[in-house]
CSV table of C-alpha atoms and ligand atoms in Angstrom, one decimal:
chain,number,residue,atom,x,y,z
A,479,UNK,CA,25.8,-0.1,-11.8
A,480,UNK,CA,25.3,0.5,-8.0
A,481,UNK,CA,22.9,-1.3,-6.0
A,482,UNK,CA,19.9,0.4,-4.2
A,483,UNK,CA,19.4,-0.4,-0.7
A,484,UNK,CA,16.2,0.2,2.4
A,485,UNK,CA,18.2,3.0,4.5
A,486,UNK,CA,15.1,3.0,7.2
A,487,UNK,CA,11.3,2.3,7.2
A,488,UNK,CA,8.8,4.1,9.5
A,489,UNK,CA,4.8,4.4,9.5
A,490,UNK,CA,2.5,6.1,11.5
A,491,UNK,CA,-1.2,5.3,12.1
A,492,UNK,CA,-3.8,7.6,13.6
A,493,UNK,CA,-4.8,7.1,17.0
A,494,UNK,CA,-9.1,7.1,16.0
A,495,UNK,CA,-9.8,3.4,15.8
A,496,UNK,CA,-12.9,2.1,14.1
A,497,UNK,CA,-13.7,-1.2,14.9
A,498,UNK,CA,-16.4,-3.3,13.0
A,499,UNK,CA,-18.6,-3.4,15.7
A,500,UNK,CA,-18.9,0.9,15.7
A,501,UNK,CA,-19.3,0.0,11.6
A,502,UNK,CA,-22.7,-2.2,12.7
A,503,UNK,CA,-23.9,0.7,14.6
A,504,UNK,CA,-24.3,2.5,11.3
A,505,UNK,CA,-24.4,0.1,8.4
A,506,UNK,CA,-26.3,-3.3,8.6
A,507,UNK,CA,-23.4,-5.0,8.8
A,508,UNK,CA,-21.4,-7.5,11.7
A,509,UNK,CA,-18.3,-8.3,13.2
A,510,UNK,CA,-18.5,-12.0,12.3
A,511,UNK,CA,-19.0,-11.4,8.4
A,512,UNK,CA,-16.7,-8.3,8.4
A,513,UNK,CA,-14.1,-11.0,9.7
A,514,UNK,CA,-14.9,-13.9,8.3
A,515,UNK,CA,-14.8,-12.4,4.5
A,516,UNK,CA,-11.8,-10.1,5.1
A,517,UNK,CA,-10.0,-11.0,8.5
A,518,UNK,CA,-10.5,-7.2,9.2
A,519,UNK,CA,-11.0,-6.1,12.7
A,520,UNK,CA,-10.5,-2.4,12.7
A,521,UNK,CA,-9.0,0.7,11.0
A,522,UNK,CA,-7.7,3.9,11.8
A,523,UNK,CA,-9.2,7.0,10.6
A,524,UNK,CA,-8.2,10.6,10.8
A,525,UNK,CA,-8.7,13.4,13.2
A,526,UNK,CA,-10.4,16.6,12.2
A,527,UNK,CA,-8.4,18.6,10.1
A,528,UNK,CA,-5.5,15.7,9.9
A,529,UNK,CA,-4.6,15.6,5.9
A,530,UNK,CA,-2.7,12.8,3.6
A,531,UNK,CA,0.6,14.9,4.0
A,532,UNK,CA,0.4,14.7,7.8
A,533,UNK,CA,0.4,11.2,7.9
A,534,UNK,CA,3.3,10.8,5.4
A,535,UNK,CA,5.2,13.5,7.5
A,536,UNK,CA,4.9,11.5,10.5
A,537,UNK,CA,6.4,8.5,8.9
A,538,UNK,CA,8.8,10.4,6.7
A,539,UNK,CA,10.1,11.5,10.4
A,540,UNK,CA,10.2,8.4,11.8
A,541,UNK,CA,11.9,6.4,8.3
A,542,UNK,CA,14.3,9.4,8.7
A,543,UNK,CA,15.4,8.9,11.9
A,544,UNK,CA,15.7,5.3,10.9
A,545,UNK,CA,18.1,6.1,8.1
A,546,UNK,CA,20.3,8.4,10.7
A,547,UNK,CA,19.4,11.1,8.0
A,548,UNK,CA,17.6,14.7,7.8
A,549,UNK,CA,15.3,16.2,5.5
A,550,UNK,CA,18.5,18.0,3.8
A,551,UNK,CA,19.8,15.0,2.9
A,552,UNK,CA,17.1,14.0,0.5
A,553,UNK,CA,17.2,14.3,-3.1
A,554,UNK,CA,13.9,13.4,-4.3
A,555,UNK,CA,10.6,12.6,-2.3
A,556,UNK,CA,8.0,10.5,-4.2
A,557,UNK,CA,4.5,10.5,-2.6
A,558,UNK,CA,2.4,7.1,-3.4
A,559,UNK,CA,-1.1,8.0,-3.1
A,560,UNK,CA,-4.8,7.7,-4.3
A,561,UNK,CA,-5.9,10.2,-2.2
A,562,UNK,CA,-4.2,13.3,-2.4
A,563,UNK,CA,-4.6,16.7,-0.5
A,564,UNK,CA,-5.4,18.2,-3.6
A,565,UNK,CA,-5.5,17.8,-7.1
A,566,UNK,CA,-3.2,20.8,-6.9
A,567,UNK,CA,0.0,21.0,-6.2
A,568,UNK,CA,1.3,17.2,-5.3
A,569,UNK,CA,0.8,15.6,-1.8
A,570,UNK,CA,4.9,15.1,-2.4
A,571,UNK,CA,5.1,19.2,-2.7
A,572,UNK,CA,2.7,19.5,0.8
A,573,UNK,CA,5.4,17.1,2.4
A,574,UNK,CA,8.2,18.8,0.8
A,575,UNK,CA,7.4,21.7,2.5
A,576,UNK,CA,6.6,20.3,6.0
A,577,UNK,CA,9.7,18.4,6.2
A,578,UNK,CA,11.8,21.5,4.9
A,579,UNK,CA,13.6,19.0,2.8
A,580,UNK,CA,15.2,22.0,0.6
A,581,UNK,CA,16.9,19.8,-2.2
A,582,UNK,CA,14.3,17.1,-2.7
A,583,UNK,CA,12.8,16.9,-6.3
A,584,UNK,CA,9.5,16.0,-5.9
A,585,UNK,CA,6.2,14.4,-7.6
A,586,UNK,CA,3.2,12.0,-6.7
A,587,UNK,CA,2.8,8.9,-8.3
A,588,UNK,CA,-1.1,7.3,-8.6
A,589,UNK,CA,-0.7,3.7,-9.0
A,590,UNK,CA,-3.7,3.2,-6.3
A,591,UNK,CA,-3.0,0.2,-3.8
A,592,UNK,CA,0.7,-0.6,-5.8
A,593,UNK,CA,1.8,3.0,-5.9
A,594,UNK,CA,4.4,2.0,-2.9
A,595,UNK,CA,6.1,-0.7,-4.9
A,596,UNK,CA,5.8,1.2,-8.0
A,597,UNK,CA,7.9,4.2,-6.5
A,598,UNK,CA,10.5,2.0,-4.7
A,599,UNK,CA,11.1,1.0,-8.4
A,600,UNK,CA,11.0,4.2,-9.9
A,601,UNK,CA,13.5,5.3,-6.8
A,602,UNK,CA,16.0,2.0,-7.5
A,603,UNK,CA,16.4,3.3,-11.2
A,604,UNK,CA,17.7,6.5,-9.9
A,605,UNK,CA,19.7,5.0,-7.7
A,606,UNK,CA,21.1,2.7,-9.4
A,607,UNK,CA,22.1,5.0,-12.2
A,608,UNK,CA,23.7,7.3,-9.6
A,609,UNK,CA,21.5,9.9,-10.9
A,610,UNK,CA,20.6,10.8,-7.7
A,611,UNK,CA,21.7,9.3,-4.1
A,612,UNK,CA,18.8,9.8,-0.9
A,613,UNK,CA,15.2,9.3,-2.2
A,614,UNK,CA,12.3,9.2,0.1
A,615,UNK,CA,9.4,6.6,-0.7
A,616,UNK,CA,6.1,7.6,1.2
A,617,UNK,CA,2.7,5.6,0.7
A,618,UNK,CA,-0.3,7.9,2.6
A,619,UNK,CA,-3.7,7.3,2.5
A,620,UNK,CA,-7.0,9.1,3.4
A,621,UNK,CA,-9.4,6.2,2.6
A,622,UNK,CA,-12.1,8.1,5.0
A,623,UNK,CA,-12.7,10.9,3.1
A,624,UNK,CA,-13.2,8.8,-0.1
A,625,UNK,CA,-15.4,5.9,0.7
A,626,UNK,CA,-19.0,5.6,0.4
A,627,UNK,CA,-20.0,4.9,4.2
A,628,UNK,CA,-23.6,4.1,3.3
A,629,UNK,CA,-22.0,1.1,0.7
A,630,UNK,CA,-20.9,-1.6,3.6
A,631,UNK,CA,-19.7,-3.9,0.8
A,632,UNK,CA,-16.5,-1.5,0.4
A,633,UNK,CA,-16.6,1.0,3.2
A,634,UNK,CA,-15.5,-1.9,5.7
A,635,UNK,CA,-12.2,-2.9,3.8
A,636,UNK,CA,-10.2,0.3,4.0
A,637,UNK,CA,-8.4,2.6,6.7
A,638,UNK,CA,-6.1,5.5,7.0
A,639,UNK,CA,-2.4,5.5,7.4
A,640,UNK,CA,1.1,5.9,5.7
A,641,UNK,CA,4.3,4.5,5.4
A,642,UNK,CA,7.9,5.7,4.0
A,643,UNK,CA,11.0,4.1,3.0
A,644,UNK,CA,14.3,6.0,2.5
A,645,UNK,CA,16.7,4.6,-0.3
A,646,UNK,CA,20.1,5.0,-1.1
A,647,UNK,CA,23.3,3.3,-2.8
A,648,UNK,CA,24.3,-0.1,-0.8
A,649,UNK,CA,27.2,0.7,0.8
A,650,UNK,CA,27.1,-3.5,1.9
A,651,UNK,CA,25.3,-6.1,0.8
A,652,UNK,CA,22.7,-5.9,3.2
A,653,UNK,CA,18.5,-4.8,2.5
A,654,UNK,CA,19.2,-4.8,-1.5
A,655,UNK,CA,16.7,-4.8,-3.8
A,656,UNK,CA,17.4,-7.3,-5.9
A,657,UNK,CA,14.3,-7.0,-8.5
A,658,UNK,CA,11.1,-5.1,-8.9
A,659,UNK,CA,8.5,-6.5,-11.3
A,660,UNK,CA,5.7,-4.0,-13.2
A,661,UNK,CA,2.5,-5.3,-14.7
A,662,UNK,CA,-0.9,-3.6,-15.5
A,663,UNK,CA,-4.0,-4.4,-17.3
A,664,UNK,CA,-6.1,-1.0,-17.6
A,665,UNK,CA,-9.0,-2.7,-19.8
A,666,UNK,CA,-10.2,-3.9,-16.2
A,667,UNK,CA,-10.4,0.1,-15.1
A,668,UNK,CA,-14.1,-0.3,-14.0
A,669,UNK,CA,-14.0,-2.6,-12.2
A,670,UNK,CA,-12.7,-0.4,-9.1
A,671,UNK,CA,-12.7,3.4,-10.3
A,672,UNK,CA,-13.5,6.5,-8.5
A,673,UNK,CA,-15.5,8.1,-12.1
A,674,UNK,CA,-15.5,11.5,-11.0
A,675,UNK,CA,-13.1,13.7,-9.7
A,676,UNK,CA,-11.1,14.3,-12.6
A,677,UNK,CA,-11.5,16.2,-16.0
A,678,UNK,CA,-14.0,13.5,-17.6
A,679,UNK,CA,-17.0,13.6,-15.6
A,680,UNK,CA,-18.3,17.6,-14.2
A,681,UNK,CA,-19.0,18.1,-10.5
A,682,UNK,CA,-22.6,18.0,-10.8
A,683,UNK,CA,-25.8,17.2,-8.2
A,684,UNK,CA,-26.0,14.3,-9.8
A,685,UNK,CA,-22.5,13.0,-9.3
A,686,UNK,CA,-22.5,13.5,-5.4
A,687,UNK,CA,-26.0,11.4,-5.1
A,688,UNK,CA,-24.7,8.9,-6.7
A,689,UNK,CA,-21.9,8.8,-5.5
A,690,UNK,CA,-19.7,8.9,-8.3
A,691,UNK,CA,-17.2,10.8,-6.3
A,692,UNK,CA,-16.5,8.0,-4.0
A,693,UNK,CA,-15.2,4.6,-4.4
A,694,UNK,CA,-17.1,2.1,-6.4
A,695,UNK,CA,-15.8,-1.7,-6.7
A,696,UNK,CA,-16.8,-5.0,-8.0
A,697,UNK,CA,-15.7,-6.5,-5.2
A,698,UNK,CA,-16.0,-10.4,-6.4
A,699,UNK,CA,-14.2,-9.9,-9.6
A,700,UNK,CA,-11.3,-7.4,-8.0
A,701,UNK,CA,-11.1,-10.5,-5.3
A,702,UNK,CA,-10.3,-13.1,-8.6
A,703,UNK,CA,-8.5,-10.8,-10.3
A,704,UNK,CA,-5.7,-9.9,-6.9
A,705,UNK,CA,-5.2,-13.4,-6.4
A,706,UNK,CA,-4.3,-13.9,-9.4
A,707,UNK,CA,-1.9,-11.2,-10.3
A,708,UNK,CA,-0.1,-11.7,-6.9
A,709,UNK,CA,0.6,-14.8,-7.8
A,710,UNK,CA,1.6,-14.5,-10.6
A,711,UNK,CA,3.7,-11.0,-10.4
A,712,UNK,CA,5.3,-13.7,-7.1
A,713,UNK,CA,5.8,-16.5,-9.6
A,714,UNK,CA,8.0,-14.2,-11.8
A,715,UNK,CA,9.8,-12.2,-9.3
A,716,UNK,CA,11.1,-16.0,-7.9
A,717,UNK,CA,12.0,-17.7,-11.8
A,718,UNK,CA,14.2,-14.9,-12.6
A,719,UNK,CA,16.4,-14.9,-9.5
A,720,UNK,CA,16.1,-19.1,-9.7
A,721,UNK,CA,14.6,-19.2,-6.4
A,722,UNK,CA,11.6,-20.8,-5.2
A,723,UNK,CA,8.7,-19.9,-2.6
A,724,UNK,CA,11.2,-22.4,-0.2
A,725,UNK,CA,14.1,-19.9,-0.8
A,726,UNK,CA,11.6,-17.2,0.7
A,727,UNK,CA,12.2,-16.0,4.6
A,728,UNK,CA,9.3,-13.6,5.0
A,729,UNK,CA,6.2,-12.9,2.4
A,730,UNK,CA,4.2,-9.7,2.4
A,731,UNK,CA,1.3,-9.3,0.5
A,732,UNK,CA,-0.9,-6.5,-0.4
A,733,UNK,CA,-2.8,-6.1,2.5
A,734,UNK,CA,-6.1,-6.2,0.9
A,735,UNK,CA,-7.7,-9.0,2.2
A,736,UNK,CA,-7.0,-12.3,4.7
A,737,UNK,CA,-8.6,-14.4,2.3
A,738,UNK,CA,-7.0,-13.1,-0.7
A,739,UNK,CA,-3.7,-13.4,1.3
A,740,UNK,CA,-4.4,-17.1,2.2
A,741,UNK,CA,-5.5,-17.8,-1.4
A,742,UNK,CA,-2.1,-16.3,-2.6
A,743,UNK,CA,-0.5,-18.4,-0.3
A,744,UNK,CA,-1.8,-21.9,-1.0
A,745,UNK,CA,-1.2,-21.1,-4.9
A,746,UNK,CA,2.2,-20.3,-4.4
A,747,UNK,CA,2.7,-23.2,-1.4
A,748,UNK,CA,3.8,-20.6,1.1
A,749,UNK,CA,3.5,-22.1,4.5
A,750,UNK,CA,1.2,-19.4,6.6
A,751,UNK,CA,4.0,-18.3,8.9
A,752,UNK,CA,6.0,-17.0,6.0
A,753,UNK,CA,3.5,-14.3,5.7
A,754,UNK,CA,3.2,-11.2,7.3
A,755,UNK,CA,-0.5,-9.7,8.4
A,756,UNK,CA,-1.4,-6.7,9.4
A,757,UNK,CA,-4.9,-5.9,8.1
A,758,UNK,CA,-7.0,-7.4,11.3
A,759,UNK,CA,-5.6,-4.0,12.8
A,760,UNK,CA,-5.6,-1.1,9.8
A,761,UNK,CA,-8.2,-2.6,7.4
A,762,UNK,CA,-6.7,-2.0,3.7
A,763,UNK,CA,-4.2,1.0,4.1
A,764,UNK,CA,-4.4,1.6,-0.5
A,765,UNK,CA,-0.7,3.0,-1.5
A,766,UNK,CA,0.2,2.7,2.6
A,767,UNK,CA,0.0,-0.6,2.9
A,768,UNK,CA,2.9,-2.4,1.8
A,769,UNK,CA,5.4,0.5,3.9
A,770,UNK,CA,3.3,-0.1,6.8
A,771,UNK,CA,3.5,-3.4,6.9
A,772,UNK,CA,7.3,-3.8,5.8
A,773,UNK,CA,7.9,-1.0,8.7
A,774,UNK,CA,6.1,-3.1,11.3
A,775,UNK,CA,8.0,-6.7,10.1
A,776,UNK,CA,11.2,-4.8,10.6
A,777,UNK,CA,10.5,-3.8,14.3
A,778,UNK,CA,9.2,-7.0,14.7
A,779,UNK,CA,12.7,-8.8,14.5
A,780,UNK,CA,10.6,-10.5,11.5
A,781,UNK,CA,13.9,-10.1,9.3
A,782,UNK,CA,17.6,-11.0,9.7
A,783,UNK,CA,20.6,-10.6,7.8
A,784,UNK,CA,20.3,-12.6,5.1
A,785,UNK,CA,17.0,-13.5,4.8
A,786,UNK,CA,15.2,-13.2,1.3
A,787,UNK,CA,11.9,-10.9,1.3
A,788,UNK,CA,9.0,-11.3,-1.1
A,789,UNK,CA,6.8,-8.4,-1.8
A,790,UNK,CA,3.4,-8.6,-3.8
A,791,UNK,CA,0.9,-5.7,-4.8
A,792,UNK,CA,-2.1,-5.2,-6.4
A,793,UNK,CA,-4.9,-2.2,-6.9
A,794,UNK,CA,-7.0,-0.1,-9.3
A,795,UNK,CA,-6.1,-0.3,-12.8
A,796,UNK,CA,-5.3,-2.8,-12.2
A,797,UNK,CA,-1.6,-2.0,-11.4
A,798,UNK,CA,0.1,-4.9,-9.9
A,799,UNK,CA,4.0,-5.6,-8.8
A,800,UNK,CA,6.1,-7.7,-6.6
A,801,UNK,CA,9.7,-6.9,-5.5
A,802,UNK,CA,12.7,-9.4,-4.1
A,803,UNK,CA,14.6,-7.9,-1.6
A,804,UNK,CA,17.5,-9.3,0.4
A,805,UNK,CA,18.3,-8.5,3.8
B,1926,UT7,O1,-6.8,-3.3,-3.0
B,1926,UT7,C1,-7.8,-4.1,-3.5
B,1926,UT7,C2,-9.1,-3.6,-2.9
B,1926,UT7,N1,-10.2,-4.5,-3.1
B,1926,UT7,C3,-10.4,-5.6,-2.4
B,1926,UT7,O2,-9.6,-6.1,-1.6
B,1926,UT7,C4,-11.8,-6.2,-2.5
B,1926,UT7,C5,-11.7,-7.7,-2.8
B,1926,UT7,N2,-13.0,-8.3,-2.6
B,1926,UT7,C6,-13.4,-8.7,-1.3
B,1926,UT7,O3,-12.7,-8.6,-0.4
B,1926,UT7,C7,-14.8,-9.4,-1.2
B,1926,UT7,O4,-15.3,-9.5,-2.5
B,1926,UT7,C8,-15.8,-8.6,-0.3
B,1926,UT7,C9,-15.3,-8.7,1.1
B,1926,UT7,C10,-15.9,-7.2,-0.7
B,1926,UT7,C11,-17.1,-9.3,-0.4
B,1926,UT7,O5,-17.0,-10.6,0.0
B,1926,UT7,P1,-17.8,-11.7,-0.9
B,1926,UT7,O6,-17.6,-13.0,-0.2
B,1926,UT7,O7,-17.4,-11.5,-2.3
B,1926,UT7,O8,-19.3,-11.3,-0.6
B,1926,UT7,P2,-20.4,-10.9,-1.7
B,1926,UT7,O9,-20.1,-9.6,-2.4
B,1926,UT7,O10,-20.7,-12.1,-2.5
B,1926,UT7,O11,-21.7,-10.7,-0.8
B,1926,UT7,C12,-22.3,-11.8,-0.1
B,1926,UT7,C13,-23.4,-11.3,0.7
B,1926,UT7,C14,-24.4,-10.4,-0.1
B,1926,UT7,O12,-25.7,-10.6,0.4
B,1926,UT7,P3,-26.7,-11.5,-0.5
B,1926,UT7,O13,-26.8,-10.9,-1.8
B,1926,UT7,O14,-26.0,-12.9,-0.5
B,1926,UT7,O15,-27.9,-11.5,0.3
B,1926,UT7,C15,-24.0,-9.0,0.3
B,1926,UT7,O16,-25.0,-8.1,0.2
B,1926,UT7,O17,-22.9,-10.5,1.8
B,1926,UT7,C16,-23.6,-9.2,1.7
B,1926,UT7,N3,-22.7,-8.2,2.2
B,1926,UT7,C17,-22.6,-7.9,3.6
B,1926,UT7,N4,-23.2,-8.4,4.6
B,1926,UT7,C18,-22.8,-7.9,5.8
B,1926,UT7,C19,-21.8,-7.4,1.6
B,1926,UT7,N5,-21.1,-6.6,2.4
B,1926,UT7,C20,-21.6,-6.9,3.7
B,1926,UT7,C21,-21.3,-6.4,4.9
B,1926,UT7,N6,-21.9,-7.0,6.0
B,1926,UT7,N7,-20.3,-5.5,5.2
């Protein structure tokens, strides 16, 4: 079995910055509770006419470049979003075509905020099989276009953005994945759901005043619920390699939340500098926010040869994950 390893990494933000301040001039909301309850400061948002595909191309680019590779060279692209282009064809196909990536097999995978991990996984099975060789990971979002702005207890917490990862077989031992660990619990569904959209509910008057349309989250019990499941999907990922949180160079959670971060952290006894935070500057990125962040801890220098990564995810679903990767 060959082993799958993290070619290159890029992200791309847009340049619009909404900061919470701009938010109080249209919600009756504040800077101090926006960051005390989520550590968030600002988010990006999209320019006129700039789609979910966009932002993945730009990162695609960029992980490309990374990974001293072209869009020829990939055999698969797999598109991480909850906010697609369309609802037909795939934001992968959209990509696909903008990157000219001829050979690529390609398809979008809606795991929400996990979708990321959940494609690196589906990529490392082909990889490791030697079923196919260059696969392109991208998490996009185009939170914007699907929040509620006039609901401030969920409007604040997201922001636009995406992140890609290209994959191939390890060539050396370095930036393996080592595991990548599954879990979902889809009795919880409601409790963050978009209800309309699809083929249950019919685009009617009443859908779009209420909102149906757009976003809708129990916001207390998806808080309880992420801290858990991190934790836990953490927990596992470390007992089946025989490590412990000590063993652990760099954590990155979901980034959901500060406090949900810092909850995750105390239960698992991770000292604060082993984590990596990014959300005071993009908000929650969804199915982008794991690439970003992984992308900008790179750059960083915040990982050497060597070191042992922990990954945790959580979203709608609720589809959770966490992934060990080693440097
Ligand atoms: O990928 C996973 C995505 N989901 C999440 O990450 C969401 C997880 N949940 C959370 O982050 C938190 O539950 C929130 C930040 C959404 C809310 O924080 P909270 O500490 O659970 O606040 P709360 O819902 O209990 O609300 C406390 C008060 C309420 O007022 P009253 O009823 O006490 O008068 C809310 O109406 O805060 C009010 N409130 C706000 N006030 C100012 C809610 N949103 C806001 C706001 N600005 N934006």
């Amino acid at each position: 079995m060959k082993k799958t390893t993290i070619l290159g990494t890029g992200s791309y933000l847009p340049s619009k910055v909404l900061t919470n301040h701009d938010l109080s001039q249209i919600l009756d909301t504040n800077d101090e509770w926006i960051v005390s309850r989520t550590g968030i400061r600002e988010r990006r948002i999209v320019a006129e006419g700039q789609t979910c595909s966009d932002l993945a191309y730009e990162a695609s680019l960029k992980a490309l470049e990374d990974a001293a590779l072209t869009p020829n060279d990939l055999d698969m692209i797999i598109v991480a979003t909850l906010t697609p282009e369309k609802r037909l064809p795939s934001t992968a196909c959209l990509l696909q075509d903008k990157l000219q990536a001829k050979k690529a097999a390609v398809y979008d995978i809606d795991a929400a905020c996990s979708g990321f991990v959940y494609g690196m996984s589906i990529a490392d099975q082909y990889i490791k099989t030697g079923a196919m060789n260059r696969i392109l990971v991208a998490g996009t979002e185009v939170m914007s276009k699907v929040l509620n702005w006039k609901d401030r207890s969920t409007c604040i917490l997201f922001g636009d953005g995406a992140g890609s990862a290209v994959l191939g077989p390890a060539k050396t031992e370095e930036k393996i994945i080592l595991s990548t660990h599954l879990f979902s619990n889809g009795s919880l569904y409601k409790l963050l759901e978009m209800p309309a959209g699809g083929t249950a509910m019919e685009w009617t008057p009443d859908v779009f005043e209420r909102g149906d349309h757009l976003v809708k989250m129990d916001g207390k019990q998806v808080f309880r619920q992420a801290i858990e499941s991190m934790a836990e999907a953490s927990r596992l990922a470390l007992e089946k390699f025989h490590k412990t949180i000590d063993d652990i160079d760099l954590f990155i959670p979901h980034q959901a939340n500060s406090r949900i971060m810092d909850a995750i952290a105390k239960r698992l006894k991770c000292p604060e500098e082993k984590i990596f935070m990014n959300v005071d500057k993009y908000g929650n990125t969804s199915g982008a926010s794991i690439p970003i962040a992984l992308d900008e801890a790179i750059k960083q220098g915040r990982l050497k040869k060597g070191d042992l990564l922990l990954i945790a995810t959580f979203g709608a679903g609720f589809a959770w994950g966490s992934a060990l990767i080693r440097w």
